XYZ file of C-alpha atoms in Angstrom:
778
model
C -4.917 -38.793 -10.449
C -5.800 -37.876 -6.874
C -4.297 -34.765 -5.951
C -5.081 -31.670 -4.510
C -4.739 -29.030 -7.203
C -5.049 -25.259 -5.848
C -6.295 -22.359 -8.153
C -3.780 -20.539 -9.155
C -5.695 -16.916 -9.068
C -6.311 -13.573 -7.096
C -10.147 -13.554 -6.385
C -9.538 -16.903 -4.423
C -7.517 -19.679 -2.799
C -9.658 -22.370 -3.534
C -8.569 -26.166 -3.285
C -9.734 -28.377 -5.587
C -11.135 -31.619 -4.241
C -10.850 -34.912 -5.911
C -10.794 -38.511 -5.113
C -10.107 -41.739 -6.507
C -14.042 -42.596 -7.606
C -14.905 -39.335 -8.841
C -12.123 -37.801 -10.773
C -14.374 -35.875 -13.084
C -16.447 -33.945 -10.934
C -14.120 -32.046 -8.519
C -15.119 -29.759 -6.134
C -13.638 -26.711 -4.841
C -12.814 -26.968 -0.966
C -14.120 -24.610 1.459
C -11.744 -21.449 2.598
C -11.682 -20.357 6.169
C -11.524 -16.007 6.785
C -11.175 -14.270 9.862
C -12.189 -10.458 7.848
C -15.619 -9.897 10.756
C -12.505 -10.962 13.518
C -14.294 -14.446 14.080
C -13.278 -17.679 11.954
C -16.029 -18.255 8.688
C -16.411 -19.471 5.747
C -15.324 -17.746 2.669
C -19.016 -18.562 0.677
C -20.959 -17.038 4.200
C -19.294 -14.109 4.833
C -21.515 -11.079 3.356
C -18.670 -9.107 2.373
C -16.806 -8.437 -1.315
C -13.552 -10.249 -0.701
C -10.557 -11.696 -2.689
C -8.058 -14.461 -0.868
C -4.780 -15.900 -1.721
C -3.946 -19.061 -0.151
C 0.209 -20.418 0.065
C -0.294 -22.104 -2.827
C -1.460 -19.402 -4.615
C 1.310 -16.964 -3.532
C 3.765 -19.836 -4.963
C 1.678 -20.501 -7.582
C 1.555 -17.021 -9.039
C 5.114 -16.256 -8.391
C 4.856 -13.340 -6.081
C 8.095 -12.007 -5.302
C 6.241 -8.661 -3.661
C 3.795 -6.214 -2.324
C 3.842 -4.792 -5.905
C 2.814 -8.320 -7.235
C 0.206 -8.415 -5.133
C -1.186 -5.528 -5.621
C -0.977 -5.606 -9.842
C -3.277 -9.073 -9.453
C -6.310 -7.820 -7.520
C -8.456 -6.610 -9.593
C -9.915 -4.379 -6.524
C -6.415 -2.717 -6.018
C -4.440 -0.023 -7.351
C -0.926 0.755 -6.304
C 1.322 4.143 -7.090
C 4.662 4.345 -6.917
C 5.426 7.831 -5.370
C 8.000 10.493 -6.094
C 11.144 10.354 -6.736
C 11.940 8.594 -3.702
C 12.768 4.530 -4.080
C 10.220 2.095 -2.676
C 7.752 5.191 -1.604
C 4.351 3.553 -3.200
C 0.857 3.780 -2.118
C -2.332 1.269 -2.292
C -5.328 2.278 -3.304
C -8.907 0.306 -3.480
C -11.930 0.495 -5.363
C -11.046 4.032 -7.172
C -11.074 6.059 -4.050
C -7.959 7.860 -5.298
C -6.959 11.322 -5.717
C -3.761 10.718 -5.867
C -0.692 12.098 -3.866
C 3.369 11.722 -3.574
C 3.273 9.632 -0.137
C 4.963 13.029 2.371
C 5.332 12.504 5.424
C 3.073 15.422 6.234
C 0.436 14.188 3.831
C -2.647 12.378 4.593
C -3.368 9.147 5.933
C -3.363 5.999 3.378
C -7.657 5.219 2.329
C -6.317 1.253 3.044
C -4.979 -0.307 6.202
C -2.640 -3.012 5.688
C -2.447 -5.420 8.565
C -0.210 -8.162 9.377
C -2.353 -11.087 11.682
C -4.679 -8.663 14.411
C -1.609 -5.274 14.169
C -2.335 -2.406 11.688
C 1.205 -2.277 9.525
C -0.239 1.343 7.862
C 2.136 4.445 8.040
C 2.190 7.726 6.619
C 4.084 7.812 4.247
C 3.552 4.336 2.438
C 3.138 0.677 3.163
C 6.183 -1.790 4.075
C 7.048 -3.776 0.666
C 6.725 -7.039 3.207
C 8.426 -10.262 1.727
C 5.368 -12.640 1.338
C 6.858 -15.951 2.108
C 5.026 -18.635 4.858
C 2.265 -16.753 4.514
C -1.280 -18.792 5.101
C -3.513 -16.074 3.222
C -3.863 -12.489 1.870
C -7.109 -11.474 2.486
C -8.512 -7.815 0.746
C -11.880 -7.011 2.086
C -12.940 -4.388 -0.133
C -15.184 -1.348 0.424
C -15.048 0.368 3.935
C -14.913 -1.061 6.574
C -14.583 1.162 9.193
C -16.170 -0.344 12.046
C -13.903 -2.981 12.718
C -10.584 -1.663 11.170
C -11.187 2.195 12.090
C -9.417 5.301 9.876
C -6.756 3.448 7.948
C -9.621 1.434 6.187
C -11.620 3.858 4.661
C -11.587 1.802 1.114
C -10.573 -1.490 2.146
C -8.321 -3.226 3.431
C -4.968 -5.859 3.016
C -5.037 -8.468 6.214
C -1.298 -10.427 5.365
C -2.098 -13.552 7.680
C 1.085 -15.574 8.612
C 1.507 -19.261 9.538
C 1.615 -20.086 13.000
C 3.718 -22.241 15.300
C 2.189 -25.827 15.483
C 3.266 -28.283 18.620
C 1.417 -30.624 16.680
C 4.572 -31.719 14.598
C 7.826 -30.502 13.135
C 8.272 -29.316 9.991
C 10.391 -27.030 7.885
C 11.023 -26.490 4.232
C 13.726 -23.795 2.075
C 12.958 -22.234 -1.483
C 16.180 -21.326 -3.298
C 15.427 -18.929 -7.104
C 17.444 -17.588 -9.664
C 15.680 -14.917 -11.905
C 17.016 -12.509 -14.582
C 15.724 -9.668 -16.156
C 16.015 -8.786 -19.985
C 18.714 -6.349 -20.828
C 18.962 -5.792 -17.149
C 20.648 -7.865 -14.016
C 19.971 -10.957 -12.408
C 18.526 -11.818 -8.956
C 18.445 -14.295 -6.500
C 16.116 -15.355 -3.470
C 16.966 -17.777 -0.260
C 13.781 -18.472 2.136
C 13.134 -20.753 4.755
C 11.426 -21.901 7.389
C 11.134 -24.304 10.614
C 8.376 -25.267 12.790
C 10.019 -26.743 16.077
C 7.773 -28.150 18.848
C 8.787 -27.910 22.094
C 6.864 -29.895 23.990
C 3.284 -30.958 23.380
C 2.049 -27.397 24.314
C 4.674 -25.106 22.593
C 6.328 -24.723 19.469
C 8.341 -21.912 18.072
C 8.644 -21.144 14.380
C 11.568 -19.184 12.731
C 11.261 -18.126 8.974
C 13.956 -15.742 7.497
C 14.506 -14.316 3.631
C 17.655 -12.608 1.889
C 16.908 -11.740 -2.075
C 18.082 -9.122 -4.775
C 15.924 -7.863 -6.846
C 17.895 -6.528 -10.348
C 17.966 -3.306 -11.634
C 16.607 -2.678 -15.393
C 17.059 1.346 -15.590
C 20.195 2.950 -17.125
C 21.497 6.081 -15.197
C 22.236 7.269 -18.587
C 25.264 10.696 -19.099
C 24.143 13.712 -19.385
C 25.068 17.207 -18.597
C 23.099 20.625 -18.082
C 23.655 24.025 -18.747
C 21.781 26.821 -16.415
C 20.663 29.595 -18.791
C 21.199 32.462 -15.419
C 25.079 31.442 -14.648
C 26.192 29.604 -17.467
C 27.443 27.132 -15.242
C 27.418 23.171 -16.846
C 27.133 20.034 -14.583
C 27.080 15.926 -14.972
C 26.332 13.078 -13.698
C 29.284 11.051 -15.000
C 30.311 9.671 -11.159
C 26.811 8.559 -11.290
C 26.229 7.142 -14.512
C 25.614 3.230 -14.699
C 23.693 0.765 -16.018
C 20.830 -1.027 -14.236
C 21.242 0.969 -11.318
C 17.626 0.791 -9.554
C 18.111 -2.490 -7.551
C 17.459 -3.553 -4.181
C 18.877 -5.995 -1.222
C 16.427 -7.396 0.777
C 16.582 -9.190 4.314
C 14.049 -10.075 6.433
C 12.981 -12.661 9.560
C 10.676 -14.043 11.850
C 10.245 -15.615 15.168
C 7.133 -16.469 16.823
C 6.540 -18.642 19.798
C 3.175 -20.323 20.538
C 2.251 -21.439 23.992
C -0.710 -23.662 24.658
C -2.532 -22.754 28.406
C -4.269 -25.398 28.088
C -7.694 -26.190 25.866
C -9.065 -22.229 25.853
C -5.851 -19.833 25.997
C -2.768 -19.375 23.816
C -0.350 -16.857 23.700
C 1.654 -15.906 20.669
C 4.419 -13.681 20.404
C 6.212 -12.251 17.303
C 9.036 -10.079 16.397
C 9.621 -9.722 12.573
C 12.163 -7.685 11.186
C 13.517 -6.364 7.764
C 15.847 -4.640 6.636
C 15.556 -2.986 2.025
C 18.152 -1.252 0.600
C 16.945 0.297 -3.002
C 19.603 2.344 -4.759
C 18.611 4.277 -8.052
C 14.991 5.430 -9.439
C 12.418 3.783 -11.353
C 11.304 6.429 -13.496
C 11.545 6.773 -16.885
C 12.395 9.665 -18.544
C 10.988 9.081 -22.287
C 13.457 12.258 -23.731
C 16.868 10.202 -22.303
C 15.472 6.391 -23.661
C 12.308 3.702 -23.575
C 14.563 2.402 -19.884
C 16.524 4.807 -19.136
C 16.757 8.534 -17.218
C 19.774 10.821 -16.329
C 19.902 11.708 -12.018
C 22.767 13.454 -11.599
C 22.826 12.866 -7.481
C 22.164 9.799 -5.296
C 18.682 8.249 -5.449
C 19.033 5.966 -2.489
C 16.639 4.168 0.752
C 17.238 2.472 3.441
C 14.481 0.958 4.984
C 14.500 -0.819 8.401
C 11.807 -1.484 10.360
C 9.998 -4.254 13.313
C 7.277 -5.294 14.889
C 6.950 -6.614 17.961
C 3.404 -8.179 18.700
C 1.295 -10.452 21.069
C -1.634 -11.866 20.795
C -3.442 -13.508 23.499
C -6.424 -15.744 22.934
C -9.042 -17.217 24.467
C -11.774 -18.181 26.320
C -14.801 -16.746 29.168
C -17.356 -19.747 29.265
C -18.773 -20.089 26.156
C -17.299 -16.288 24.510
C -13.551 -15.798 22.968
C -11.645 -13.241 24.328
C -8.592 -11.449 22.347
C -6.135 -9.256 23.090
C -3.673 -8.039 20.358
C -0.810 -5.929 21.251
C 2.230 -4.538 18.336
C 5.182 -2.670 18.352
C 6.324 -1.098 14.526
C 9.235 0.595 14.099
C 10.603 2.213 11.362
C 13.316 3.829 10.671
C 14.034 5.275 6.461
C 16.475 7.207 5.407
C 16.494 8.470 1.817
C 18.629 10.640 -0.362
C 16.470 12.405 -3.660
C 17.403 14.129 -7.094
C 16.140 17.053 -6.876
C 17.871 18.944 -9.283
C 14.674 19.630 -11.935
C 13.799 21.525 -9.301
C 16.735 23.855 -9.584
C 17.026 23.265 -13.498
C 13.330 24.386 -14.558
C 13.153 27.099 -12.030
C 16.080 28.777 -13.186
C 14.513 28.371 -16.744
C 11.550 29.244 -16.216
C 11.932 32.601 -13.964
C 15.400 33.136 -13.696
C 15.921 32.064 -10.047
C 19.506 30.704 -10.244
C 20.346 34.624 -9.333
C 19.899 33.288 -5.766
C 22.519 30.779 -5.137
C 25.746 32.118 -4.506
C 28.878 31.454 -2.317
C 30.918 33.285 0.525
C 32.414 35.359 -2.616
C 29.044 36.478 -4.273
C 29.702 34.165 -7.022
C 26.702 32.206 -8.726
C 26.968 28.198 -8.157
C 24.964 25.464 -9.662
C 21.456 25.612 -8.149
C 20.801 22.311 -8.283
C 19.251 20.694 -4.967
C 19.405 17.582 -3.823
C 17.322 15.665 -0.154
C 19.079 13.779 2.511
C 15.972 12.784 5.108
C 15.078 10.675 8.162
C 11.828 10.120 9.305
C 11.780 7.254 12.187
C 8.202 6.002 12.354
C 7.041 4.640 16.164
C 3.372 2.865 16.220
C 1.506 0.979 19.206
C -1.494 -0.445 19.539
C -3.634 -2.167 21.384
C -6.688 -3.956 20.698
C -8.947 -6.129 23.459
C -12.523 -7.829 22.000
C -14.912 -10.665 23.031
C -17.017 -12.173 20.714
C -19.969 -14.373 21.223
C -20.235 -18.249 20.306
C -21.097 -18.487 16.503
C -23.881 -20.872 16.388
C -25.867 -18.347 18.604
C -28.725 -16.713 16.928
C -27.432 -13.336 18.642
C -24.040 -12.949 18.509
C -21.671 -10.291 18.691
C -18.092 -8.923 18.327
C -16.956 -5.686 20.850
C -13.840 -4.374 21.702
C -12.014 -1.455 22.127
C -9.088 0.111 20.087
C -6.482 2.425 20.657
C -3.554 3.938 18.570
C -0.626 5.904 19.017
C 1.831 6.786 16.205
C 4.790 9.118 16.154
C 6.848 10.454 12.998
C 10.448 11.988 13.154
C 10.989 13.936 10.534
C 13.711 15.223 9.481
C 14.290 16.468 5.552
C 17.484 18.321 4.397
C 17.634 20.669 1.385
C 21.242 20.806 -0.014
C 22.945 22.860 -2.305
C 26.766 22.451 -2.566
C 28.512 25.453 -2.319
C 26.220 27.788 -0.816
C 26.962 30.764 1.518
C 26.813 30.716 4.823
C 24.480 33.661 4.761
C 21.722 31.519 3.099
C 22.043 28.401 4.607
C 19.931 26.936 8.024
C 21.659 28.217 10.942
C 23.457 25.199 11.764
C 23.116 23.228 8.952
C 25.520 23.960 6.305
C 24.786 23.763 2.164
C 21.189 23.392 3.228
C 18.653 25.810 1.607
C 15.837 24.566 3.294
C 15.570 22.624 6.368
C 12.316 20.642 7.785
C 12.801 19.487 11.189
C 8.708 18.433 12.414
C 7.235 15.736 15.175
C 3.782 14.594 13.604
C 1.637 12.517 16.170
C -1.149 10.812 15.362
C -3.671 9.425 17.973
C -7.180 7.823 18.244
C -8.853 5.241 20.311
C -12.175 3.723 19.665
C -15.266 1.867 20.655
C -16.886 -0.679 17.996
C -19.009 -3.327 17.969
C -21.000 -5.518 15.401
C -24.261 -7.656 16.460
C -25.520 -10.546 14.304
C -29.287 -11.697 14.372
C -30.663 -14.461 12.338
C -34.368 -13.534 12.140
C -34.833 -16.558 10.086
C -33.034 -19.693 9.242
C -32.102 -18.070 5.939
C -32.327 -14.304 6.584
C -29.272 -12.504 9.157
C -29.234 -8.680 9.975
C -26.311 -7.284 11.102
C -25.758 -3.702 12.467
C -21.646 -2.272 13.682
C -21.089 1.033 15.059
C -18.068 2.593 15.937
C -17.316 5.948 18.063
C -13.646 7.224 17.883
C -11.627 10.112 18.014
C -8.934 11.319 17.360
C -5.890 13.539 18.577
C -3.372 14.897 15.981
C -0.914 17.303 15.894
C 2.186 18.798 13.550
C 4.974 20.771 15.653
C 8.384 22.169 14.596
C 10.617 24.125 12.244
C 10.275 24.697 8.682
C 11.809 27.207 6.370
C 14.757 29.038 4.525
C 17.787 31.091 6.062
C 16.439 34.421 7.330
C 19.188 35.826 4.494
C 17.784 33.539 1.824
C 14.258 34.481 2.980
C 12.978 36.960 5.659
C 8.957 35.710 5.256
C 7.728 36.669 9.287
C 5.305 33.471 8.978
C 7.983 30.977 8.451
C 11.781 30.114 8.380
C 14.652 31.917 10.350
C 12.977 35.235 9.718
C 10.115 34.123 11.499
C 12.316 32.649 14.576
C 13.426 36.582 14.785
C 10.346 38.244 14.217
C 8.887 36.337 16.773
C 11.136 35.309 19.142
C 10.203 32.097 19.070
C 11.256 29.540 21.076
C 14.207 26.978 20.136
C 13.520 23.359 18.382
C 15.633 19.855 18.833
C 18.336 20.634 16.015
C 16.513 23.816 14.889
C 15.947 27.155 15.004
C 13.131 27.469 16.469
C 9.902 26.270 16.611
C 7.708 27.836 13.740
C 4.517 26.316 14.838
C 2.636 23.612 17.123
C -1.334 22.526 15.954
C -3.368 19.911 16.310
C -6.844 18.979 15.840
C -9.243 16.871 17.406
C -12.746 15.524 16.575
C -14.949 12.898 17.772
C -18.013 11.287 15.553
C -18.669 7.699 14.929
C -19.223 5.418 11.930
C -22.204 2.713 11.163
C -22.766 -0.221 9.202
C -25.904 -2.252 7.838
C -26.151 -5.617 6.586
C -29.088 -7.718 5.390
C -27.637 -11.158 3.832
C -29.958 -14.382 2.857
C -28.906 -17.736 2.528
C -31.299 -18.869 -1.054
C -29.913 -22.390 -0.166
C -26.920 -24.047 1.309
C -24.473 -22.789 -2.076
C -26.233 -19.329 -2.644
C -26.041 -16.119 -0.779
C -27.613 -12.572 -1.500
C -26.670 -9.822 0.974
C -26.883 -5.867 1.003
C -24.586 -3.393 2.675
C -24.221 -0.033 3.883
C -21.354 1.160 5.421
C -18.864 4.603 6.202
C -15.422 4.908 6.442
C -13.039 8.105 6.931
C -9.208 9.493 7.601
C -8.730 11.683 10.188
C -7.874 15.357 9.177
C -4.239 16.672 10.247
C -1.944 19.876 10.083
C -0.310 20.822 6.560
C 3.162 20.418 6.867
C 3.524 24.068 6.313
C 2.230 25.300 9.999
C 0.422 28.201 7.726
C -1.842 26.906 6.227
C -5.097 25.678 7.143
C -5.486 22.455 8.511
C -6.959 19.624 6.207
C -10.405 17.722 7.619
C -11.405 14.452 7.685
C -12.924 12.686 4.608
C -16.007 10.624 4.500
C -17.092 7.461 2.086
C -20.565 6.034 2.707
C -21.135 2.883 0.097
C -24.129 1.173 -0.543
C -23.274 -2.753 -2.090
C -25.500 -5.632 -2.927
C -23.777 -8.369 -3.623
C -23.663 -12.642 -4.435
C -21.852 -15.758 -3.331
C -22.762 -18.923 -5.618
C -21.376 -22.194 -5.278
C -22.439 -24.293 -8.578
C -22.370 -27.344 -11.017
C -22.050 -29.597 -7.488
C -19.024 -27.206 -6.077
C -16.629 -26.527 -9.285
C -17.890 -23.855 -9.800
C -17.454 -20.249 -7.313
C -19.396 -16.705 -9.056
C -19.434 -13.961 -6.501
C -19.958 -10.564 -7.428
C -21.109 -7.125 -6.142
C -22.087 -4.473 -7.260
C -21.828 -0.595 -5.340
C -21.906 3.003 -5.147
C -19.985 5.025 -2.968
C -19.821 9.169 -2.084
C -16.376 10.416 -1.194
C -17.060 13.237 0.819
C -14.927 16.153 1.448
C -12.116 14.016 -0.160
C -8.105 15.022 0.967
C -6.149 16.068 -2.139
C -2.546 16.473 -1.794
C -0.797 18.683 -4.618
C 2.641 20.287 -4.500
C 2.314 24.060 -3.602
C 4.463 27.265 -3.450
C 7.892 26.208 -2.572
C 7.480 22.649 -4.085
C 5.732 21.484 -0.554
C 3.090 19.459 0.244
C -0.087 21.031 0.572
C -3.158 19.132 1.779
C -6.617 20.680 0.696
C -10.691 18.980 1.228
C -11.625 18.674 -2.667
C -15.588 18.446 -2.532
C -17.294 15.274 -3.226
C -17.653 12.721 -5.651
C -19.149 9.305 -6.882
C -17.210 5.486 -7.478
C -19.931 3.033 -9.984
C -18.429 -0.173 -9.535
C -19.056 -4.141 -10.367
C -16.907 -6.515 -9.316
C -17.314 -10.453 -10.405
C -14.836 -13.468 -9.466
C -15.131 -16.942 -11.056
C -13.349 -19.687 -9.713
C -14.702 -23.111 -12.613
C -12.934 -26.721 -12.376
C -13.200 -27.332 -15.002
C -11.631 -31.118 -15.354
C -9.791 -33.199 -12.408
C -6.425 -31.379 -13.457
C -7.768 -27.672 -15.246
C -9.098 -25.145 -13.625
C -9.855 -21.655 -14.897
C -10.173 -18.564 -12.911
C -11.064 -14.475 -13.660
C -11.359 -11.733 -11.223
C -13.105 -8.364 -13.215
C -13.262 -4.967 -12.113
C -15.178 -2.065 -13.348
C -15.089 1.629 -11.988
C -16.790 5.240 -12.693
C -15.719 7.575 -10.591
C -15.671 11.250 -11.253
C -16.098 14.668 -9.216
C -19.709 15.200 -8.446
C -19.096 18.779 -7.985
C -16.476 21.312 -8.877
C -12.757 21.429 -7.429
C -12.098 25.296 -7.755
C -8.615 24.583 -5.876
C -8.957 26.627 -2.816
C -11.216 26.738 0.221
C -13.108 29.134 2.698
C -11.552 30.811 5.901
C -12.751 27.626 7.976
C -11.227 25.211 5.340
C -14.102 23.739 3.690
C -13.986 23.196 -0.359
C -15.737 26.519 -2.505
C -17.908 24.395 -5.036
C -18.896 27.932 -6.860
C -15.974 29.319 -8.847
C -14.965 31.137 -12.555
C -13.130 28.629 -13.717
C -12.322 25.271 -11.343
C -9.582 23.067 -12.005
C -11.597 20.054 -12.491
C -15.270 20.606 -13.045
C -18.130 18.118 -12.153
C -17.749 15.342 -14.072
C -13.813 14.616 -14.366
C -12.441 11.494 -13.967
C -10.884 10.431 -10.906
C -6.937 9.702 -11.558
C -4.949 6.328 -10.876
C -7.833 4.030 -11.062
C -8.614 2.487 -14.579
C -12.386 2.136 -16.629
C -11.432 -1.872 -15.964
C -8.780 -4.074 -14.595
C -9.078 -7.733 -14.970
C -7.049 -10.764 -14.933
C -7.481 -14.482 -16.118
C -5.619 -17.525 -15.163
C -5.377 -21.123 -16.800
C -3.538 -23.576 -14.518
C -3.791 -27.510 -16.258
C -1.712 -30.155 -13.985
C -1.054 -33.860 -15.272
C 1.230 -36.368 -14.707
C 4.776 -36.409 -16.272
C 7.187 -40.069 -16.069
C 5.817 -40.305 -12.742
C 6.287 -36.517 -11.182
C 3.475 -34.409 -10.677
C 3.718 -31.939 -13.503
C 1.944 -28.222 -14.285
C 1.418 -25.436 -17.096
C 0.031 -21.781 -16.052
C -0.851 -18.725 -17.691
C -1.931 -15.801 -16.351
C -3.167 -12.805 -18.126
C -3.654 -9.257 -15.983
C -5.023 -5.965 -18.047
C -5.375 -2.784 -16.882
C -7.103 0.563 -18.400
C -6.428 4.088 -19.060
C -5.785 5.991 -16.182
C -5.949 9.935 -15.533
C -2.984 11.298 -13.669
C -3.827 13.818 -12.053
C -7.033 15.153 -10.310
C -6.690 18.872 -12.272
C -7.314 19.223 -15.438
C -4.394 21.380 -16.881
C -1.906 19.327 -14.317
C -3.042 16.308 -16.115
C -3.234 17.296 -19.748
C 0.745 18.197 -19.030
C 0.995 14.619 -17.749
C -0.849 12.782 -20.310
C -2.841 9.564 -19.193
C -1.213 6.371 -18.307
C -2.098 4.092 -21.071
C -3.868 0.472 -20.788
C -1.607 -2.694 -21.020
C -1.884 -6.429 -21.081
C 1.424 -8.296 -18.663
C 1.148 -12.096 -19.267
C 2.851 -14.627 -17.119
C 3.825 -18.228 -17.894
C 5.391 -20.982 -15.513
C 5.639 -24.643 -15.032
C 7.258 -27.002 -13.186
C 7.702 -30.630 -12.152
C 7.414 -32.102 -8.399
C 7.803 -35.291 -6.687
C 6.969 -36.192 -2.883
C 8.543 -33.318 -0.644
C 9.910 -31.260 -3.473
C 9.292 -28.514 -6.661
C 11.606 -27.278 -9.491
C 9.432 -24.295 -10.834
C 10.078 -22.377 -13.841
C 8.326 -19.499 -14.583
C 8.443 -15.769 -17.377
C 7.152 -13.006 -16.221
C 5.726 -10.125 -18.707
C 6.159 -12.953 -21.734
C 5.823 -9.930 -24.106
C 8.353 -7.203 -22.469
C 5.068 -4.712 -21.837
C 6.162 -1.056 -21.318
C 3.520 -1.494 -18.694
C 2.705 2.281 -17.589
C 1.757 2.423 -14.032
C 2.616 5.860 -12.429
C 3.785 9.283 -13.416
C 5.636 12.195 -11.109
C 7.379 14.885 -11.444
C 10.168 16.520 -8.757
C 8.011 20.175 -8.679
C 4.900 21.346 -9.458
C 3.495 19.988 -12.689
C 3.240 23.580 -14.115
C 7.113 24.109 -13.968
C 8.397 20.775 -14.217
C 6.001 18.978 -16.555
C 8.655 18.570 -19.054
C 10.482 16.858 -16.952
C 8.479 13.824 -16.561
C 9.119 10.624 -14.955
C 6.809 7.408 -16.098
C 6.923 4.347 -13.855
C 7.062 1.254 -16.179
C 6.858 -2.368 -14.951
C 9.917 -4.423 -14.739
C 10.860 -5.482 -18.128
C 10.482 -9.565 -19.490
C 11.620 -11.687 -16.300
C 12.966 -15.153 -16.368
C 13.345 -17.331 -13.066
C 13.768 -20.919 -11.680
C 12.829 -22.241 -8.381
C 13.445 -25.034 -6.582
C 11.781 -25.836 -3.266
C 11.090 -28.861 -0.542
C 9.033 -29.438 2.674
C 10.145 -32.386 5.176
């Protein structure tokens, strides 16, 4: 059988090449990537990276961002807090935890669609991965070429581009069902339409419904101070954590002669999510009891323009993008009121206009509007030159219009923020993050086999936060925030808020570096060593009276290899590294349950990553990806800083002593895939198995909080799929989580663990899921 069998595995997107004359000696084909902002053979790029191509995404049944991060050994995933659809991505153990707050630290992993960054402060957009050329996961600091949000690594989603050479179209229809849960579906399609010899338009659309599997079980709650009992009779529902996603992409490709192309693109997606993804073991295995709405309406649009051409032999690229994201959320925050009342009698502070005690439960209504504008202009010399370079300029401006309203029904007017009835607390702020940079990398072939590369990035940041936060004066007359500050300090008004409590910014300019030596032992083996730096900028705390948090820096030393062995049938790539994380930013739930960011001294991450792909026979491919990490503090975390915001390391009783493990990242994560393709009565058929393992993880850096929440247990997930096809159609069947494992992905509380620790929620992987998909291309 002379067919192309693609390796269904996260580490590499290798195509298996066979010929009729040599069926017993298949080869793994070459893969072209653009990790260094020029087209190169993956095996010649001295970066530890993983790639998933179009067919691998299909074969692994990758349906969302969760699936991508689960299958990549170097990537950790954490769903954050009580807001549906809110999650963060981490790489190589560079993780301290956090809750994805709108005024939290910038992410440590940059996410790109083509040339444009889509990383936002609150978390990663959950892009439906359809009609994607490949996903590139670049491990380790990528600061010189990708900047501030690529401290620990970069994920690049490369879309298929318009092609004027011919018409192409395709579609897919999928039905799925979750064991003891709901049913879902996916409908997706694309069309590539030439418009003459030099232009084409590519239209892509998708619509999907993800089924729920967590029950909101009926429950009652009695508040000790008032004796008031509430229930969730109107909200109890089976399988209440569902989501609906609809999106489209429209791209126009225009060739202006042989050397210039223009590609304007518009991509948009709307995702509505209902329910909490955290289960309460006190209620049931896949159950919780929530008293107020839990919804997320996430809408985003990215408009992009890429211009590529040549000036002489030099490649010139200009990339512009405008990213607009609006996220409206509702969150149950009733645990906060219940546990503070139970432990401290806070229920006495909540009453109506008649002075009678009321139900002190809170719920949050939030509206966040994000806007991001980016420009990048770069030039690259010909790749065949002995001296070659990439150089460019980058500019970015991010705005976040923040409005969060903490409501208590029936609250007295005197206790409510002026102009906001039933509002015990209001956050009304504007955050702006600006950065600009000059960057470049120069490579020199010292010999035919030995190459040196040096890179620098000079950057300047200006981050600000201004606005209102706090209580009504009738509830708290604190003169440093809230309406108490408005009246005692005669502060100026702020749009839709009583006044502007604070207006702060931080400015910084510095540079990052990278140096690499690579040695091409022969055509099939390369070894390399890299020293590189990454950073995240500092910023202003949501509670503006606190000190700003400082930038944190990651320095990495890496030794790696890339090997193509056994006449091209075996690919063995790997790397070992040590990373020093200086004054890393650490987000905690502080006073009034508000996120506070402090710097937490230094940490060290040592690790090894191994990726192996083997074309065992002409129809059997095997692969594995393994990641080993040792991530720990190298200095005490005392929990407080000095007058300048620098972390204090000497204290009698540190909250986390030196040697404490960093949270979220397991010591070991790995996966293995086997795919067997065969002829079945004239049809092309296959069977495939994928095993994913992730080890035990800490839930919090601090010892006391980690003890309250407990560790996340190790887990294994096994996925099985099979299918057949002929000509231009395929029929696929799959079962995800075959053994119905309750894989623990993350854990959270609605307020500080010391208060709400008895009401902790665990995010688990979806139960066993069955699916069938029919797809066709023309």
